[in-house]
Backbone as a ProteinNet text record, in pm:
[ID]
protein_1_A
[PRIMARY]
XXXXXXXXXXXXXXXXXXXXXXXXXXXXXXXXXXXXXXXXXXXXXXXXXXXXXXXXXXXXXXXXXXXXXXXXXXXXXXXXXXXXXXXXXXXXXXXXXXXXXXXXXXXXXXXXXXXXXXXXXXXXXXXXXXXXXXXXXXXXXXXXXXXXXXXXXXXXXXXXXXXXXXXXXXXXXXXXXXXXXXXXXXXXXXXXXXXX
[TERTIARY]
4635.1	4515	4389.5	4376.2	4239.3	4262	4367.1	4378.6	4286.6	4343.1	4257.9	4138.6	4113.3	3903.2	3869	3932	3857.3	3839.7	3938.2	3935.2	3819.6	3840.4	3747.2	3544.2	3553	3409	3403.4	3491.9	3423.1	3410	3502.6	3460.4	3298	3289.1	3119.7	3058.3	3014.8	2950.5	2903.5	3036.5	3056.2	2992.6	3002.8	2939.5	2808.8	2758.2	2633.6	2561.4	2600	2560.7	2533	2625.8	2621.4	2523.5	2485.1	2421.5	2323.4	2261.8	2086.6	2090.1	2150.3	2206.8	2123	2111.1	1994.5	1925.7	1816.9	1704.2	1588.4	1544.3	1439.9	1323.9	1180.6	1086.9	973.5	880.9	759.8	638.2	517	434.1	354	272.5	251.9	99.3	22.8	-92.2	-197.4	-344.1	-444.2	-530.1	-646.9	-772	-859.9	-930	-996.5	-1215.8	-1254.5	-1378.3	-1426.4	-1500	-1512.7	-1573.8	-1638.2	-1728.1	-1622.9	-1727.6	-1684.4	-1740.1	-1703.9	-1781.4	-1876	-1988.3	-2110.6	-2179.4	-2128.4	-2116.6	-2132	-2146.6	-2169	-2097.5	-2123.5	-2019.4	-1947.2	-1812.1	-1736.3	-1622.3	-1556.1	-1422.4	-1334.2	-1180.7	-1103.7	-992.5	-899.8	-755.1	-658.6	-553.2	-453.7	-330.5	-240.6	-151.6	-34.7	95	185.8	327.7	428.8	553	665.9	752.3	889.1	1036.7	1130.5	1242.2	1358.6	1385.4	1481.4	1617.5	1734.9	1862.8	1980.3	2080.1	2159.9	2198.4	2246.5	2384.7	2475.5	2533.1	2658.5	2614.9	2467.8	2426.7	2423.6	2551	2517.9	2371.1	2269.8	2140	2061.4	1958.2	1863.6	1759.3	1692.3	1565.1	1443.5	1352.2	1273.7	1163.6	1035.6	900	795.3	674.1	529.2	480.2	411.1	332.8	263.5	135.4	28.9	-74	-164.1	-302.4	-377.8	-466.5	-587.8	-747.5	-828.7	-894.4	-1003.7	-1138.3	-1269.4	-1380.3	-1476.3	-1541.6	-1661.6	-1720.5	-1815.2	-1746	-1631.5	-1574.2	-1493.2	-1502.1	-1374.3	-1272.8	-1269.7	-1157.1	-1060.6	-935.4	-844	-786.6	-699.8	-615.1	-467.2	-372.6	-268.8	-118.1	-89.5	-7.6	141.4	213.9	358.9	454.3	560.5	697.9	758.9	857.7	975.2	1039.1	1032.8	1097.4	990.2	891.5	778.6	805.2	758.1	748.2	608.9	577.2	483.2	394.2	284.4	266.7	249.1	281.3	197	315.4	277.1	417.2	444.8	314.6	330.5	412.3	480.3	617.7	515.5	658.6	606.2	561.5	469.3	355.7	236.5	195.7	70	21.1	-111.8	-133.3	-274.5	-277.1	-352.5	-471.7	-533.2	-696.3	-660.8	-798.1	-833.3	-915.3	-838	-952.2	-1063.5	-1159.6	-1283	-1389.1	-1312	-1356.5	-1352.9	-1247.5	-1240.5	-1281.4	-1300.8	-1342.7	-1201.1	-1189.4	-1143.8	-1192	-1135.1	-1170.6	-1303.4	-1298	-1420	-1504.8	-1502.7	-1591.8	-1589.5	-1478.7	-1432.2	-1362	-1382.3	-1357.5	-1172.7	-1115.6	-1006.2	-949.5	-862.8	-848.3	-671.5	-571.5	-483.3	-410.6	-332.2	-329.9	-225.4	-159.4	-89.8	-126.5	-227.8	-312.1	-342	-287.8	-247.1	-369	-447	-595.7	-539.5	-447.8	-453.7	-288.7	-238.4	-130	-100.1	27.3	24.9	182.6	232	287.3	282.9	391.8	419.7	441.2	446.2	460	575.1	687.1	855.1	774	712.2	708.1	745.2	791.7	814.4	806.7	837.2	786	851.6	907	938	869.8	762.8	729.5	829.1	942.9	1015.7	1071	1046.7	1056	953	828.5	742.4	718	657.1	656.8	565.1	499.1	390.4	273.9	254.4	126.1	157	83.1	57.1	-56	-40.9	-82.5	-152.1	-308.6	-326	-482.4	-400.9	-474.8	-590.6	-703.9	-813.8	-833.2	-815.8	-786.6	-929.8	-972.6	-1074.2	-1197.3	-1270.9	-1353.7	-1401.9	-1511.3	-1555.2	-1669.5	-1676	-1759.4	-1873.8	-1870.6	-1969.7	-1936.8	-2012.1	-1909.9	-1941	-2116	-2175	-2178.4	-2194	-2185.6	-2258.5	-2364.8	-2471.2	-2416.6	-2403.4	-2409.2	-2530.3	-2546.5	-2636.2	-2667	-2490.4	-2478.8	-2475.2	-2396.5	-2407.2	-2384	-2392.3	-2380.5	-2254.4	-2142.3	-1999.9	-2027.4	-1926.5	-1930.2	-1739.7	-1733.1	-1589.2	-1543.9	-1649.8	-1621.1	-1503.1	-1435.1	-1303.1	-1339.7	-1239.1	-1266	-1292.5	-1396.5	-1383.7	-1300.1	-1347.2	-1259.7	-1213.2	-1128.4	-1121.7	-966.5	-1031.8	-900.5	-795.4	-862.3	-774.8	-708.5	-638	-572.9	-643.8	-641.3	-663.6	-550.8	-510.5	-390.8	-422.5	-384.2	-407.7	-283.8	-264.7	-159.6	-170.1	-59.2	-31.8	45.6	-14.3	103.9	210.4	348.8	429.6	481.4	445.4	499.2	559.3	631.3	753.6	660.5	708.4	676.8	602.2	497.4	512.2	480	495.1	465	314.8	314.6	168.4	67.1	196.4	112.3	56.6	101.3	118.1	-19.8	-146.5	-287.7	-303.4	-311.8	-362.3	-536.7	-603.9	-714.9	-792.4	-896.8	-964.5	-1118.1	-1146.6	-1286	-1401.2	-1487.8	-1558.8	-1733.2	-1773.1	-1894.8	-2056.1	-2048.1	-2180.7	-2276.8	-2205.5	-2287.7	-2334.4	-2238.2	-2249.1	-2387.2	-2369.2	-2493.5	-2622	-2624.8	-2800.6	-2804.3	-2695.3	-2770.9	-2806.5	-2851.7	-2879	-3062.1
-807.3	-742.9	-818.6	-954.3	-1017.2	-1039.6	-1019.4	-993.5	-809.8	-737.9	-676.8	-630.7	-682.4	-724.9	-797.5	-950.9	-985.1	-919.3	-824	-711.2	-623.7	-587.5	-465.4	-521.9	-660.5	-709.8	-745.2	-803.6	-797.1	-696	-589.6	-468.9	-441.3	-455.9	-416.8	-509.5	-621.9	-743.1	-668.1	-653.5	-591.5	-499.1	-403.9	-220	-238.7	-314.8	-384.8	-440.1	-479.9	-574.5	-512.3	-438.2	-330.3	-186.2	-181.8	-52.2	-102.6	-231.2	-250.2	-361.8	-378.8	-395	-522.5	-615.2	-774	-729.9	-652.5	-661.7	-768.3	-811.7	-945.6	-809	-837.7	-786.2	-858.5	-801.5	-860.1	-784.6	-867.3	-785.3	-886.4	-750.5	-817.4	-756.8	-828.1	-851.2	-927.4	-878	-952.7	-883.2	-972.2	-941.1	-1026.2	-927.2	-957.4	-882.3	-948.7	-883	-848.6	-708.9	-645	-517.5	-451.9	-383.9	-203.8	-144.4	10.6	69.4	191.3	317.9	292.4	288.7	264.9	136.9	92.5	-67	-150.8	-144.6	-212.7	-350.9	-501.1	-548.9	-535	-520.5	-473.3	-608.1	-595.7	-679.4	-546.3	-581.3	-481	-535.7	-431.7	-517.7	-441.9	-496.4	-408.7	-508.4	-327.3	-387	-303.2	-348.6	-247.9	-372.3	-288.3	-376.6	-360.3	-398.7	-340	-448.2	-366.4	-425.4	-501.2	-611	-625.2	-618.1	-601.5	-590.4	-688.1	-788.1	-865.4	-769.5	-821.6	-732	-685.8	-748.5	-676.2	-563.2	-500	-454.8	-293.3	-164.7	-15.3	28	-66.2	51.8	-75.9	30.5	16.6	-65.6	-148.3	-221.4	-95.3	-135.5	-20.1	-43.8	15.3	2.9	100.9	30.9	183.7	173.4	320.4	300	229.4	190.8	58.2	157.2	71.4	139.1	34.4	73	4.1	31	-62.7	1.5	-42.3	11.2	-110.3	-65.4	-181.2	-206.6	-106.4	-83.2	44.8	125.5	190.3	354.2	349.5	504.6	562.8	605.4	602.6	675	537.7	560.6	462.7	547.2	497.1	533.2	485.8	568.6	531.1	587.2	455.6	448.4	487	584.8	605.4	622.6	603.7	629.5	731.3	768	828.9	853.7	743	763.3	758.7	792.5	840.3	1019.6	1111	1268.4	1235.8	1297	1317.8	1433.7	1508.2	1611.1	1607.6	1406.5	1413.3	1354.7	1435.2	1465.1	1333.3	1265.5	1140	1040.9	988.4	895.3	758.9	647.2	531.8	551.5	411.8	383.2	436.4	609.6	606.2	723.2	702.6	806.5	928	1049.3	1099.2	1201.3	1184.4	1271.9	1371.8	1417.9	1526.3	1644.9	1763.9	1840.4	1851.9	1847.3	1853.2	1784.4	1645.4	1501.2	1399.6	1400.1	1314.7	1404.9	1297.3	1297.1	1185.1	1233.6	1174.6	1039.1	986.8	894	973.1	1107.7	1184.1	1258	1235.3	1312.1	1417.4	1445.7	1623.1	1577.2	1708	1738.4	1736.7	1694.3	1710.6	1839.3	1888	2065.8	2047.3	1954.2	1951.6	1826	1856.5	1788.9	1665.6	1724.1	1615	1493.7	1517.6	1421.3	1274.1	1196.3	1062.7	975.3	958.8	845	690.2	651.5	512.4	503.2	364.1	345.6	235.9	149.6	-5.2	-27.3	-174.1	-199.9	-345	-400.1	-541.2	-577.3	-693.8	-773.4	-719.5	-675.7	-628.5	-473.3	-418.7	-256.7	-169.7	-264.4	-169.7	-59.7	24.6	171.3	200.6	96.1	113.4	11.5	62.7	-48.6	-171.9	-113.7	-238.4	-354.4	-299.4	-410	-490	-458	-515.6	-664.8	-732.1	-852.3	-913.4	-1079.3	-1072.4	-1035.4	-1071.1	-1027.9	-889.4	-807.8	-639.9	-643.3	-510.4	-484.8	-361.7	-317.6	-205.2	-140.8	0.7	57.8	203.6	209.4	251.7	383	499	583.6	661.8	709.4	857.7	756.2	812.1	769.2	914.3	871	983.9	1085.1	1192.5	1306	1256.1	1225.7	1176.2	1084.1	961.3	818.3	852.7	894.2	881.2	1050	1093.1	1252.6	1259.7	1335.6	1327.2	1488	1426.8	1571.8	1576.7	1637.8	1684.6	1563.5	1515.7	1402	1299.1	1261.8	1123.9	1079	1012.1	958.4	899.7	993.7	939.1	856.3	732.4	701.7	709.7	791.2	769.4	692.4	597.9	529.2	463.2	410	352.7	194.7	166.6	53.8	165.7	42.4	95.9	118.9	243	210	148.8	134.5	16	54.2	11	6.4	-60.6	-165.6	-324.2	-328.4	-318.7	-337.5	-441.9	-417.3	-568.1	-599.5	-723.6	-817.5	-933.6	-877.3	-931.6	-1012.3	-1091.6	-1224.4	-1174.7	-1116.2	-1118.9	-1178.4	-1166.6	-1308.2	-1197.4	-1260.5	-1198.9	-1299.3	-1272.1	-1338.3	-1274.1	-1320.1	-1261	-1211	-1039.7	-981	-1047.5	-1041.7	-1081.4	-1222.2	-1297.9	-1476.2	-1523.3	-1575.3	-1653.1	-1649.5	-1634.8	-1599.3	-1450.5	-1367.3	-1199.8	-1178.2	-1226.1	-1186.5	-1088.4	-995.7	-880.7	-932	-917	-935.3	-848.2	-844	-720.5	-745.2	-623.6	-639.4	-602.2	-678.2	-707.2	-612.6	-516.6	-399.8	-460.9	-564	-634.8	-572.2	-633.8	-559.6	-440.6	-348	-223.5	-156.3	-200.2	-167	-273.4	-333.9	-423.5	-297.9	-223.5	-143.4	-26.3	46.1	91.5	110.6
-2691.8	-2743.2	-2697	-2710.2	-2657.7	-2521.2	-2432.2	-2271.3	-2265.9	-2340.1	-2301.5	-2311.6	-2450.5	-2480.3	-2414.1	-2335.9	-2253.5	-2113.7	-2061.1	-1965.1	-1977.2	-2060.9	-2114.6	-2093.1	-2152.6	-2144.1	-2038.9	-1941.1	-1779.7	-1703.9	-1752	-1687.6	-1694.4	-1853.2	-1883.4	-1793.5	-1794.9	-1733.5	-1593.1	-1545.9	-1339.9	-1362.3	-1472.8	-1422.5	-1464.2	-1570.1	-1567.3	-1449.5	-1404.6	-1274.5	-1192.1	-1178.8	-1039.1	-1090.1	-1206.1	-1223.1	-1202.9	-1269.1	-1240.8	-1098.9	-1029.3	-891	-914.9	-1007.8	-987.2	-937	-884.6	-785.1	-835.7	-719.4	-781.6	-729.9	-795.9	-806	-743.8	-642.4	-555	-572.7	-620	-543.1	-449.7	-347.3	-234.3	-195.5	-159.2	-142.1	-83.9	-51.5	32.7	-16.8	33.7	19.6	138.6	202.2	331.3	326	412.1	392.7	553.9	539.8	706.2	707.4	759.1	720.8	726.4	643.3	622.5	713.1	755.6	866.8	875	736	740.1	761	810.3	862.4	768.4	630.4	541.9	523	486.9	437.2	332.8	322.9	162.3	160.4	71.5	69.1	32.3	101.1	94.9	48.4	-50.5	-137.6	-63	-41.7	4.9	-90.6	-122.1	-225.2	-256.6	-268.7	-343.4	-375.9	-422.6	-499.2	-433.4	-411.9	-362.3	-474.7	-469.2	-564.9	-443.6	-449.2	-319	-416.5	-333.3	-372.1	-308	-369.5	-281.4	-173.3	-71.9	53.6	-33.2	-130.2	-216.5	-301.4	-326.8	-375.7	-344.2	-405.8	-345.5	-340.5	-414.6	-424.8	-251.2	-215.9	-102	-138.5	-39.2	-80	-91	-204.7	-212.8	-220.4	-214.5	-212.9	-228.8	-338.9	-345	-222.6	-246.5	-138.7	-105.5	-25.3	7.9	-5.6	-101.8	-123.1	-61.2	-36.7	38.9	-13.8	-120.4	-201.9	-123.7	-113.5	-31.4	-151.3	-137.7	-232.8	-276.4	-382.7	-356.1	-345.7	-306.3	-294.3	-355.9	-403.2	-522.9	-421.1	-297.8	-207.6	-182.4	-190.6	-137.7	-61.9	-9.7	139.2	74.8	55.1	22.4	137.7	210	281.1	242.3	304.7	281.1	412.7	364.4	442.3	464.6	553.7	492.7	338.3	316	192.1	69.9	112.9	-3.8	-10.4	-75.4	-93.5	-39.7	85.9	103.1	176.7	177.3	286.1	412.9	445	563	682.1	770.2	858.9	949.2	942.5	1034.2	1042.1	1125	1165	1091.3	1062.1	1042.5	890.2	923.3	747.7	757.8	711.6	748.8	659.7	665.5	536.4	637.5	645.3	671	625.6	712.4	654.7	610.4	547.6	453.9	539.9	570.8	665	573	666.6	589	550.6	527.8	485.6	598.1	689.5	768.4	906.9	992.8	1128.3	1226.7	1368.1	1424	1508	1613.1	1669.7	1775.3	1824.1	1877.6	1827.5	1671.6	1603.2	1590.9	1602	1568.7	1428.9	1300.3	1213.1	1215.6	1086.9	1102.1	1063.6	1103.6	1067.2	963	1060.4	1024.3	848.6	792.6	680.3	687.4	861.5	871.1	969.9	1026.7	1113	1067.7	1122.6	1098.6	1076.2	1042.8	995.3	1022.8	962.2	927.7	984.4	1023.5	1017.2	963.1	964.7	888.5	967.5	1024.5	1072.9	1079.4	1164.9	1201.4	1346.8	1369.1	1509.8	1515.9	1424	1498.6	1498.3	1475.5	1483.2	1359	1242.7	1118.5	1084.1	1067.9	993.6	889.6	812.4	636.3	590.1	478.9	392.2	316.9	346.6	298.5	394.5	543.8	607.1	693.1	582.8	631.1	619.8	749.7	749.3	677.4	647.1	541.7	638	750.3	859	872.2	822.1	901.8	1003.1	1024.8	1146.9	1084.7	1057.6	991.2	1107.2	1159.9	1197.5	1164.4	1191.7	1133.8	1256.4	1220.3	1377.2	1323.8	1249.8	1158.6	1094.8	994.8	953.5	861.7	751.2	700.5	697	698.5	772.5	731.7	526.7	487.3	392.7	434.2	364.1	179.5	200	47.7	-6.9	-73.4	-116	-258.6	-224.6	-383.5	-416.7	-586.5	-680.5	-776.1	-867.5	-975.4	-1052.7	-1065.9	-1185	-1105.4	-1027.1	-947.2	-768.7	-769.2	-577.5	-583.5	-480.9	-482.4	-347.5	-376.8	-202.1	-211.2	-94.7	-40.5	104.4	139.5	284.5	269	351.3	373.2	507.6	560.8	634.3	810.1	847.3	943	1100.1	1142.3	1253.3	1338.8	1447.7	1523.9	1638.3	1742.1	1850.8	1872.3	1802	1744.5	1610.2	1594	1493.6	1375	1277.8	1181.5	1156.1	1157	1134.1	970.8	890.6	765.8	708.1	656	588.6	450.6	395.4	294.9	197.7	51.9	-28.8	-94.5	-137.3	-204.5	-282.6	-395	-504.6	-627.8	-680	-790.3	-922.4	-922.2	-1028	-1174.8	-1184.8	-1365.4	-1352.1	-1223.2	-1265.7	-1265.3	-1292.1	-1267.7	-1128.3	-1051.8	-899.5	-876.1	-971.7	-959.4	-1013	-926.7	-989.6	-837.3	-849.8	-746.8	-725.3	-624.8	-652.1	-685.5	-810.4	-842.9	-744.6	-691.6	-649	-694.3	-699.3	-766.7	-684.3	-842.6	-815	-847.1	-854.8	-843.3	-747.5	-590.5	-508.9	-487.9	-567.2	-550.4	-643.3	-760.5	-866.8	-834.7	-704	-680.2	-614.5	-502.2	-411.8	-472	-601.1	-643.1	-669.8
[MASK]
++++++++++++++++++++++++++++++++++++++++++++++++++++++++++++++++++++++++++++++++++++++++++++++++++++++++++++++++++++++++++++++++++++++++++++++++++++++++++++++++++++++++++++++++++++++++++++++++++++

């Protein structure tokens, strides 16, 4: 009888184990400063989480998308995969324009919803956020029709970073979920309310 309660509780232990598969928890992040479309200087956050899993582990390494917030604008740019649901048809890590809103690298209007704006990558060539290295590689292809946009009630700015042929190559930290190192950087609207 206690051969097979102690059977019985390692069974639990193993199917335990294996259901929440240990994944250790990251988030991963930078903060860099460089100017927007409108040439402005801003500081820019780039940020998201991923769950890793041992090799013995049935579930996949996984990851959010990468948002990319810049200072002064309510528009972020949020980068996805394959394995995000997304509308936008583009290969790799990349998130694309808004017809209407965005412009290309020739200043033509964007028409299509799957037209690629931004990409994000590594020195190996990545195109899953989960095997991204800590240096990315983040490219700036569009820009916006109109960075600032006045209404009745207020002045939106939606600029983003600006464009570029060169890649920006940014160093990012990854540190364990929840610890003491896990301060995302918030950016800071000071500058934004002098230019007022």
């Amino acid at each position: 009888m206690k051969r097979i309660t102690y059977i019985s509780r390692s069974f639990v232990v193993i199917a335990t184990a294996l259901t929440s598969g240990c994944a250790s928890y990251y988030s991963h992040f930078a903060s860099f400063e460089s100017r927007n479309s409108a040439g402005e200087s801003r500081q820019f956050v780039v940020s998201w989480a991923s769950a890793e899993y041992p090799e013995w582990s049935p579930f996949d390494n996984e990851a959010t998308p990468i948002t990319l917030e810049t200072q002064c604008s309510k528009r972020k740019l949020v980068f996805q995969d394959n394995t995000h649901e997304s509308d936008c048809g583009a290969s790799g890590i990349a998130v694309c324009g808004i017809p209407g809103e965005d412009i290309d690298e020739k200043g033509l209007m964007i028409k299509s919803a799957d037209y690629s704006c931004a990409s994000i990558t590594d020195a190996k060539g990545a195109e899953r956020i989960v095997d991204l290295q800590r240096e990315i590689h983040l490219s700036i292809a569009c820009q916006p029709d109109k960075p600032v946009v006045k209404t009745k009630d207020e002045t939106i700015n939606r600029d983003y970073l600006k464009n570029s042929v060169v890649p920006y190559r940014i160093m990012t930290k990854k540190v364990e979920r929840h610890s003491l190192a896990d301060k995302v950087p918030v950016i800071s609207n000071k500058i934004c309310d002098e230019g007022k």
